[in-house]
Amino acid sequence: MTGTEPERDAKAKRPFKKRYLAALLLLLLAVPAVMIAIQVVRISTAVPGVVGDYPQKLRDLIQQQQPENPKGRDGFVIIAEAAQKLDAIQTPLQERIERTGHTEFNNDFKRIRLGPEYLHTPAVDPELYSEEDPLRERVEPFNQLIHAAAREAYRSYRASDIRSLLDTIGPSTPAVITVQDRVLIGTLLPELGPARELARWEAVCMAEDAAQDEWADYHIAAQRMLALADATARTPVLISGLVGYAIEDLLYQRLFADITSRQLPAQTLDAIGRMLQEHAGPTPIRLYFEGEKIIILDIIDRTHSDNGKGDGYFLPASMNALSATNAGPPPGPSIANAPGLIAPSKAETIATVERLYQRWLARAQTPPHQRSDEPLDVDPASWNPVLDIMVPAVSNTITSHDKLVCEHAAIRVAIAIERYRLANAALPASLDDLVPEFIRELPQDPFADDGRLRYRTDEQLSRGYTLYSVGTDAQDDGGQGGGVVWSDDADTVFIPWHDD
């Protein structure tokens, strides 16, 4: 044997120390691994904890927006009935078009849906085809076919009882969507598309009435469009509000076009001026934010577990259940929920929604020219796909609201100018000359620092003057902008109107 006894004892203990350190290291590594495994198992077996009755909260909000003394049938029921009658007119004509054998255009146009725009606009642009293309000579006959069908649909529409149905929609008409006890993001508003299509037909009727000097019918068509806009915009859901805004915008553009192209009679100007004065303008944007907040909170409820204290995990697997057709039970356990361990918790996401809601309100209530350029996007630290679904639409709604407020102001001023012209055989020297005889007070341009729409006379222009907004950049370029097609770096000209 070599070495002393203590040396031999030390050598014998070395392997034990190594094994002890290795075991300790494994234990240190195993503890967090086990904890992570427990967390993964816990989140994988978690299910959404639906604890808030958000469908009922949305129903309550909808009821708050109804007229104080509602009268008549529900506006959405009327729109649905009118849409069925319109479909009965258009479907046979649509089928006739599809039976004509003009299948050569199918590669470029899968299906041309018959609509009022084809009364004045070609369905197919011949410039899409070269002179050598044999299809080019087929374009004109095809366009004539579509035009003839649109003209027939127009005549049938005017002769039907659809318009008398729409006449029953008024300021006291309720407009209540059905909210079921299901995922609120799946709350469909099937009447929105038909409402917009009916408004487009009424806009065409206005153009035809103006061409025929049928000014009483012209005014009634304008009333129908405004009623359709009000009915859809009253619903506290962003998409419904945007459709209502679009219908109102279509009405104003029709009026701008007709004021530019012809002299409206004094009686018609007075009637439409009163109609727009009584109309408060676009529905307050706060309404849509409140509805959107309820919908987002409902989504959070259905995509997070709940520990009974208002907190829980985000469950990615539950996102697949957020469909318009889903009405079944919450999704079961899934390993796909594991990424939720690194996502913000339910309480954190709700807090983010509350902060966003306040930012939306603050942005909307601040005049456009005073707003900061701070985006409304979600803070990356608070990222959650639930919020990514909803937030982009909010910014679009604020912008659409601002533009429509400006258009509502501009059309009222334009009507007042035309009334002044007829009464005095001259144009006003300034907009101040309109107050108070022709307009109670001058409505404001939300984009201008001084709140004033711009007006100047010019004998070279078709109506002898131009009326415009400084636009979204708040810079006065002297009216050197496009028509009522908003640009980020140009004025928006209302009179003379052009849509290029």
XYZ file of C-alpha atoms in Angstrom:
500
model
C 0.000 0.000 0.000
C 1.208 3.484 -0.739
C 0.524 6.717 1.127
C -0.482 7.321 4.655
C -3.866 6.373 6.096
C -5.250 9.983 5.999
C -4.280 10.205 2.334
C -6.089 6.959 1.610
C -9.219 8.237 3.444
C -9.183 11.496 1.438
C -8.991 9.586 -1.841
C -11.918 7.412 -0.792
C -14.073 10.465 -0.035
C -13.470 12.230 -3.389
C -15.906 10.087 -5.420
C -18.565 10.597 -2.736
C -18.163 14.387 -2.931
C -18.471 14.314 -6.718
C -21.599 12.194 -6.534
C -23.016 14.508 -3.859
C -22.339 17.642 -5.930
C -23.777 16.001 -9.048
C -26.914 15.002 -7.154
C -27.246 18.491 -5.725
C -26.861 20.019 -9.181
C -29.480 17.672 -10.609
C -31.811 18.589 -7.767
C -31.302 22.286 -8.403
C -32.097 21.755 -12.070
C -35.013 19.447 -11.393
C -36.886 21.786 -9.059
C -37.523 24.532 -11.633
C -38.147 21.893 -14.301
C -40.784 20.284 -12.114
C -42.272 23.670 -11.326
C -42.421 24.500 -15.035
C -43.936 21.103 -15.725
C -46.567 21.718 -13.073
C -47.341 25.089 -14.622
C -47.554 23.552 -18.117
C -49.892 20.838 -16.833
C -51.961 23.439 -15.004
C -52.374 25.710 -18.047
C -52.850 22.740 -20.381
C -55.773 21.525 -18.303
C -57.237 25.007 -17.766
C -60.451 26.075 -19.463
C -61.882 29.556 -19.979
C -63.700 30.912 -16.977
C -66.636 32.929 -18.324
C -67.649 35.009 -15.315
C -68.926 38.314 -16.751
C -72.382 38.655 -18.336
C -71.137 40.818 -21.181
C -73.932 39.903 -23.626
C -76.427 41.417 -21.186
C -74.240 44.501 -20.763
C -74.254 44.994 -24.540
C -78.037 44.576 -24.620
C -78.369 47.233 -21.925
C -76.130 49.628 -23.869
C -78.162 49.071 -27.040
C -81.392 49.850 -25.206
C -79.911 53.075 -23.850
C -79.418 54.314 -27.434
C -83.024 53.819 -28.498
C -85.486 56.716 -28.858
C -87.192 57.839 -25.652
C -90.590 56.950 -27.089
C -89.942 54.305 -29.747
C -92.681 53.921 -32.335
C -93.291 51.473 -35.131
C -91.458 48.333 -36.180
C -87.763 47.794 -35.543
C -85.572 49.480 -38.158
C -83.439 46.396 -38.750
C -86.566 44.303 -39.352
C -87.710 46.837 -41.942
C -84.280 46.841 -43.608
C -84.272 43.029 -43.754
C -87.719 42.988 -45.385
C -86.717 45.682 -47.881
C -83.542 43.733 -48.686
C -85.556 40.597 -49.475
C -87.696 42.579 -51.902
C -84.589 44.092 -53.511
C -83.063 40.636 -53.849
C -86.221 39.448 -55.606
C -85.645 42.211 -58.168
C -81.928 41.708 -58.656
C -81.554 37.923 -58.549
C -83.415 37.131 -61.817
C -81.435 39.854 -63.590
C -78.219 38.545 -62.095
C -79.039 35.044 -63.302
C -79.840 36.382 -66.769
C -76.396 37.992 -66.935
C -74.736 34.746 -65.932
C -76.650 32.818 -68.603
C -75.558 35.060 -71.456
C -72.396 33.153 -72.201
C -70.051 36.019 -71.429
C -67.752 33.600 -69.632
C -64.682 34.985 -71.379
C -64.348 37.587 -68.651
C -64.440 35.067 -65.809
C -60.668 34.999 -65.372
C -60.662 38.718 -64.605
C -64.121 39.081 -63.054
C -65.282 36.040 -61.135
C -68.788 37.392 -60.720
C -70.081 40.862 -61.455
C -72.805 41.589 -58.945
C -75.511 43.778 -60.342
C -75.685 47.156 -58.631
C -76.758 50.758 -59.173
C -73.234 51.878 -60.043
C -73.579 50.226 -63.467
C -76.221 52.741 -64.491
C -73.420 55.202 -65.159
C -70.159 53.233 -64.821
C -68.936 50.463 -67.172
C -68.645 47.057 -65.546
C -65.450 46.261 -67.462
C -62.789 48.771 -68.467
C -61.782 48.132 -72.099
C -58.346 49.593 -71.358
C -57.579 46.417 -69.437
C -57.269 44.652 -72.783
C -54.825 45.452 -75.574
C -55.923 46.242 -79.107
C -54.763 42.774 -80.170
C -56.722 40.983 -77.461
C -59.841 39.396 -78.986
C -61.693 40.026 -75.756
C -61.523 43.788 -76.230
C -64.293 43.819 -78.840
C -66.506 41.857 -76.445
C -66.236 44.464 -73.690
C -68.752 46.938 -75.106
C -71.568 44.388 -75.652
C -70.984 43.055 -72.162
C -71.113 46.552 -70.650
C -74.331 47.246 -72.525
C -75.827 44.061 -71.113
C -74.909 45.056 -67.548
C -76.179 48.603 -68.099
C -79.518 47.348 -69.440
C -79.935 45.040 -66.445
C -79.085 47.863 -64.029
C -81.588 50.148 -65.764
C -84.286 47.480 -65.491
C -83.449 46.945 -61.819
C -83.692 50.692 -61.248
C -87.141 50.901 -62.828
C -88.332 47.922 -60.804
C -86.906 49.396 -57.617
C -88.742 52.672 -58.117
C -92.000 50.869 -58.918
C -91.787 48.557 -55.896
C -93.000 49.160 -52.343
C -89.435 49.047 -51.021
C -89.243 52.819 -50.771
C -92.519 53.114 -48.875
C -91.117 50.541 -46.448
C -88.023 52.682 -45.915
C -90.252 55.701 -45.315
C -91.403 54.056 -42.076
C -87.885 54.404 -40.604
C -87.657 57.675 -38.710
C -86.104 59.333 -35.648
C -88.496 57.486 -33.317
C -87.922 54.078 -34.937
C -86.114 51.585 -32.672
C -83.134 49.737 -34.135
C -82.186 46.822 -31.887
C -79.788 44.052 -32.859
C -80.234 40.601 -31.349
C -77.454 39.746 -28.894
C -77.306 36.072 -28.027
C -75.538 34.463 -25.076
C -72.485 33.567 -27.095
C -69.174 35.036 -28.196
C -69.914 38.719 -28.824
C -67.343 39.032 -31.595
C -69.612 36.620 -33.456
C -72.579 38.973 -33.172
C -73.392 39.380 -36.832
C -75.345 42.276 -38.220
C -76.718 40.801 -41.456
C -78.689 43.971 -42.175
C -75.605 46.171 -42.561
C -74.780 45.120 -46.119
C -78.399 45.487 -47.294
C -78.681 48.880 -45.566
C -75.700 50.152 -47.513
C -76.999 48.684 -50.779
C -80.425 50.263 -50.275
C -78.702 53.598 -49.624
C -76.773 53.249 -52.891
C -80.032 52.760 -54.797
C -81.499 55.823 -53.094
C -78.436 57.843 -54.074
C -79.020 56.848 -57.705
C -82.668 57.845 -57.340
C -81.516 61.260 -56.097
C -79.280 61.692 -59.149
C -82.087 60.692 -61.498
C -84.588 62.944 -59.695
C -82.196 65.895 -59.968
C -81.784 65.270 -63.704
C -85.584 65.251 -64.119
C -86.202 68.206 -61.779
C -88.256 65.961 -59.482
C -87.203 67.854 -56.383
C -89.891 66.625 -53.982
C -88.833 63.026 -54.665
C -85.198 64.128 -54.381
C -85.771 65.423 -50.858
C -87.621 62.259 -49.795
C -84.766 60.065 -51.108
C -82.316 62.142 -49.061
C -84.496 61.567 -45.984
C -84.433 57.816 -46.599
C -80.642 57.796 -46.801
C -80.304 59.739 -43.571
C -82.790 57.398 -41.858
C -80.757 54.366 -42.982
C -77.581 56.009 -41.693
C -79.150 56.807 -38.322
C -80.612 53.325 -37.860
C -77.314 51.541 -38.485
C -75.108 54.078 -36.684
C -77.219 53.865 -33.516
C -75.917 50.368 -32.752
C -72.899 50.465 -30.362
C -70.701 48.209 -32.496
C -67.805 49.606 -34.530
C -68.701 47.916 -37.801
C -72.294 49.142 -37.558
C -71.081 52.667 -36.830
C -68.727 52.608 -39.804
C -71.541 51.486 -42.124
C -73.750 54.276 -40.787
C -70.926 56.743 -41.385
C -70.465 55.413 -44.934
C -74.161 55.883 -45.755
C -74.137 59.428 -44.375
C -70.971 60.175 -46.358
C -72.675 58.869 -49.519
C -75.585 61.263 -48.944
C -73.291 64.268 -48.491
C -71.276 63.446 -51.589
C -74.492 63.184 -53.603
C -75.551 66.629 -52.334
C -72.128 68.165 -53.053
C -72.245 66.773 -56.593
C -75.727 68.113 -57.296
C -75.042 71.552 -55.814
C -71.965 71.752 -58.034
C -73.718 70.690 -61.225
C -77.066 72.496 -61.008
C -79.102 75.067 -59.149
C -81.318 73.401 -56.565
C -84.662 75.172 -56.015
C -85.065 77.320 -52.914
C -87.774 75.054 -51.525
C -85.533 71.987 -51.812
C -82.567 73.804 -50.267
C -84.770 74.975 -47.374
C -86.148 71.473 -46.755
C -82.757 69.730 -46.851
C -81.193 72.528 -44.798
C -83.810 71.990 -42.065
C -83.293 68.235 -42.233
C -79.547 68.580 -41.708
C -79.949 71.203 -39.001
C -82.191 68.845 -37.029
C -79.712 66.038 -37.605
C -77.039 66.304 -34.934
C -74.337 64.915 -37.191
C -72.456 61.634 -36.774
C -73.349 59.479 -33.786
C -71.000 60.267 -30.851
C -67.952 58.070 -31.114
C -67.990 57.330 -27.385
C -70.933 54.996 -28.055
C -68.803 52.691 -30.226
C -65.921 52.690 -27.772
C -68.234 51.575 -24.980
C -69.597 48.768 -27.131
C -66.131 47.774 -28.309
C -64.865 47.668 -24.727
C -67.664 45.284 -23.771
C -66.867 43.038 -26.744
C -63.136 42.993 -25.904
C -63.815 42.177 -22.245
C -66.084 39.354 -23.378
C -63.271 37.987 -25.561
C -60.851 38.188 -22.643
C -63.381 36.336 -20.496
C -63.597 33.550 -23.071
C -59.860 33.243 -23.744
C -58.540 33.236 -20.167
C -58.894 30.978 -17.181
C -60.224 32.505 -13.979
C -58.984 31.898 -10.448
C -62.059 33.389 -8.813
C -60.180 36.609 -8.063
C -60.356 38.191 -11.529
C -57.067 36.756 -12.757
C -55.968 33.812 -14.862
C -53.899 32.514 -17.761
C -54.270 33.377 -21.415
C -55.360 30.200 -23.243
C -54.273 30.358 -26.914
C -56.289 27.245 -27.806
C -59.486 29.107 -26.956
C -58.837 31.661 -29.727
C -60.049 29.110 -32.275
C -63.451 29.192 -30.631
C -63.899 32.909 -31.424
C -65.884 32.428 -34.588
C -69.206 33.789 -35.706
C -70.695 30.294 -35.715
C -69.420 29.177 -32.315
C -72.160 28.667 -29.781
C -70.905 25.545 -28.018
C -69.083 24.981 -24.737
C -65.602 26.398 -24.071
C -62.688 24.398 -25.530
C -61.220 21.661 -23.360
C -57.644 21.164 -22.086
C -54.839 21.522 -24.626
C -51.034 21.555 -24.603
C -51.367 24.422 -27.103
C -52.123 26.657 -24.120
C -48.508 26.413 -22.880
C -47.404 29.681 -24.597
C -49.927 31.443 -22.383
C -47.408 31.126 -19.545
C -45.417 34.028 -21.001
C -48.422 36.147 -22.052
C -49.904 38.879 -19.836
C -52.392 37.526 -17.331
C -56.129 38.156 -17.419
C -55.885 40.967 -14.862
C -53.021 42.606 -16.762
C -54.910 42.398 -20.068
C -58.059 43.908 -18.535
C -55.956 46.739 -17.101
C -54.495 47.329 -20.577
C -58.000 47.512 -22.044
C -59.016 50.115 -19.460
C -55.957 52.220 -20.328
C -56.657 51.870 -24.046
C -60.294 52.874 -23.566
C -59.245 56.079 -21.812
C -56.716 56.805 -24.570
C -59.389 56.255 -27.238
C -61.735 58.663 -25.521
C -58.997 61.247 -25.033
C -57.950 60.986 -28.689
C -61.522 61.286 -29.971
C -62.352 64.243 -27.717
C -59.231 66.185 -28.709
C -59.611 68.321 -31.860
C -57.693 66.664 -34.718
C -55.280 69.575 -35.151
C -54.311 69.353 -31.452
C -53.674 65.625 -31.300
C -50.264 64.125 -30.797
C -48.859 61.582 -33.220
C -48.745 58.934 -30.506
C -50.136 55.702 -31.969
C -53.096 53.967 -30.397
C -51.421 50.575 -30.685
C -50.972 48.211 -27.778
C -47.776 48.562 -25.763
C -45.537 45.629 -26.829
C -45.051 44.779 -23.153
C -48.808 44.243 -22.897
C -49.077 42.302 -26.145
C -52.047 40.027 -26.461
C -53.560 38.716 -29.701
C -56.997 39.468 -28.307
C -56.224 43.190 -28.395
C -54.530 42.963 -31.784
C -57.870 41.831 -33.216
C -59.740 44.938 -32.153
C -57.427 47.942 -31.814
C -56.760 48.762 -35.515
C -60.465 49.395 -36.182
C -60.602 52.038 -33.442
C -58.187 54.399 -35.190
C -60.160 54.069 -38.442
C -63.384 54.939 -36.632
C -61.931 58.099 -35.090
C -60.691 59.259 -38.497
C -64.016 58.465 -40.194
C -65.904 60.349 -37.487
C -63.723 63.463 -37.855
C -64.155 63.526 -41.622
C -67.906 63.068 -41.413
C -68.222 65.892 -38.857
C -66.421 68.116 -41.351
C -68.601 66.993 -44.267
C -71.766 67.587 -42.224
C -70.556 71.122 -41.475
C -69.590 71.749 -45.105
C -72.878 70.604 -46.650
C -74.861 72.793 -44.250
C -72.704 75.795 -45.181
C -72.952 74.992 -48.898
C -76.757 74.903 -48.688
C -76.736 78.207 -46.807
C -74.548 79.767 -49.534
C -76.967 78.599 -52.242
C -79.957 79.928 -50.308
C -78.167 83.289 -49.947
C -77.462 83.312 -53.696
C -81.136 82.795 -54.544
C -82.309 85.411 -52.062
C -79.757 88.095 -53.027
C -78.829 87.264 -56.635
C -75.207 87.306 -55.492
C -72.762 85.266 -53.471
C -71.918 86.234 -49.874
C -68.708 88.179 -49.408
C -67.826 85.928 -46.486
C -69.387 83.063 -44.579
C -70.256 85.454 -41.754
C -72.878 87.006 -44.052
C -74.882 83.769 -43.793
C -75.553 84.154 -40.061
C -78.243 84.131 -38.765
C -80.692 84.360 -41.686
C -79.434 81.396 -43.682
C -77.745 79.364 -40.965
C -78.101 79.695 -37.207
C -74.335 79.621 -36.639
C -71.343 78.538 -38.641
C -70.470 74.888 -37.931
C -66.799 74.229 -37.324
C -64.141 72.541 -39.376
C -62.573 70.135 -36.842
C -59.258 70.153 -38.717
C -58.691 73.928 -38.753
C -56.922 75.749 -35.914
C -59.555 78.489 -36.020
C -62.425 76.069 -36.631
C -63.474 77.739 -39.878
C -64.200 76.228 -43.246
C -62.458 78.096 -46.088
C -64.476 80.026 -48.656
C -63.514 82.279 -51.537
C -65.268 83.511 -54.646
C -63.848 82.796 -58.077
C -65.742 83.578 -61.290
C -63.750 80.926 -63.128
C -65.321 78.151 -61.060
C -68.587 76.441 -62.037
C -70.490 77.771 -59.023
C -68.455 80.943 -58.671
C -66.875 79.914 -55.388
C -64.910 77.226 -53.617
C -65.664 75.757 -50.202
C -63.061 73.547 -48.628
C -61.444 72.193 -45.473
C -57.751 72.509 -44.691
C -57.793 68.717 -44.379
C -56.141 66.298 -42.018
C -52.752 68.056 -42.176
C -54.360 71.335 -40.928
C -52.453 73.257 -43.622
C -54.333 75.723 -45.836
C -53.201 75.112 -49.423
C -55.691 77.530 -50.932
C -58.165 74.851 -51.918
C -55.652 73.015 -54.078
C -56.861 69.572 -53.156
C -58.873 66.765 -54.592
C -62.574 66.225 -54.299
C -64.228 64.652 -51.297
C -61.538 62.000 -51.220
C -59.513 62.740 -48.131
C -55.753 63.028 -48.427
C -53.131 63.344 -45.703
C -51.367 66.232 -47.417
C -53.986 68.274 -49.278
C -57.102 70.348 -48.734
C -60.461 68.670 -49.176
C -62.636 70.604 -51.633
C -66.404 70.273 -51.255
C -67.585 72.855 -53.799
C -66.885 72.497 -56.683
C -67.170 68.785 -56.071
C -65.303 66.175 -58.066
C -64.623 62.573 -57.152
C -61.278 61.960 -58.838
